[in-house]
XYZ file of C-alpha atoms in Angstrom:
92
model
C -18.461 84.774 35.411
C -14.841 84.150 35.107
C -15.145 82.316 38.107
C -17.230 80.174 38.017
C -15.928 78.634 34.956
C -12.259 78.055 36.102
C -13.416 76.360 39.738
C -15.859 74.500 37.359
C -12.705 73.892 34.634
C -11.240 72.560 37.789
C -13.161 70.554 39.337
C -13.560 68.387 36.255
C -10.073 68.652 36.349
C -9.319 66.815 40.059
C -12.311 64.292 38.996
C -10.762 63.044 35.605
C -7.131 63.232 37.441
C -8.640 61.231 39.640
C -10.321 58.450 36.665
C -7.304 58.768 35.085
C -5.404 57.432 38.519
C -8.008 54.604 39.033
C -7.600 53.667 35.541
C -4.098 53.653 35.822
C -4.063 51.354 39.231
C -6.374 49.059 37.757
C -4.112 48.468 33.996
C -0.930 47.827 36.496
C -2.941 45.720 38.009
C -3.910 44.249 35.256
C -0.248 43.796 34.036
C 1.021 41.815 37.184
C -2.230 38.930 36.920
C -1.654 38.721 33.254
C 2.417 37.931 33.921
C 1.666 35.807 37.027
C 1.104 37.895 40.166
C -1.675 37.975 42.590
C -4.912 39.360 42.226
C -4.758 43.272 43.238
C -1.465 43.494 43.884
C -0.118 46.721 41.422
C 2.832 45.199 39.516
C 4.547 48.218 40.530
C 4.811 46.593 44.804
C 5.550 43.246 42.500
C 8.343 44.784 41.614
C 9.873 45.793 44.229
C 9.437 42.737 45.558
C 11.113 41.114 43.221
C 14.739 43.474 44.081
C 13.743 42.915 47.976
C 14.499 39.387 46.827
C 17.099 40.113 44.461
C 15.586 38.871 40.969
C 15.103 40.964 38.055
C 13.373 43.640 38.402
C 12.209 46.637 36.586
C 12.082 48.835 40.235
C 14.799 51.514 38.757
C 12.836 52.497 34.944
C 9.452 52.277 37.422
C 10.520 54.638 39.583
C 12.000 57.519 36.649
C 8.617 57.445 35.144
C 6.630 57.647 38.828
C 9.110 59.371 41.302
C 11.179 58.273 43.625
C 10.891 55.173 45.417
C 6.863 55.102 44.823
C 7.608 50.252 44.005
C 9.022 50.507 47.326
C 6.098 53.034 48.771
C 3.623 50.917 46.516
C 4.983 47.727 48.246
C 4.408 48.841 51.437
C 0.710 49.673 50.499
C -0.186 46.564 49.017
C 1.763 43.912 52.545
C 0.267 46.349 54.929
C -3.508 45.614 53.039
C -2.898 42.089 52.392
C -2.057 42.456 56.891
C -5.286 43.627 57.809
C -6.903 41.658 55.001
C -5.655 37.743 56.308
C -6.201 39.771 59.571
C -9.538 40.271 59.715
C -10.110 36.957 58.186
C -8.711 34.924 61.015
C -11.250 36.862 62.941
C -14.234 36.272 61.337
């Protein structure tokens, strides 16, 4: 009985965690758009771009909260997705 309950709780936790992560990513994109950024770009990716361009950024603060190199990895994912989308749109 306890194993069944633990398995159910673990499954619920994974689904809830995944849902919360998607909500946080959506809020990040919304914050980015509200502050003048591009659609579907996470706020952390935009901050990394600002850092690369030597503009004011909060990369340090975001990385402290979400883990080392979070902004850089977010920017890499964003840039890769954009390149794929652009390539696909040129081929169609």
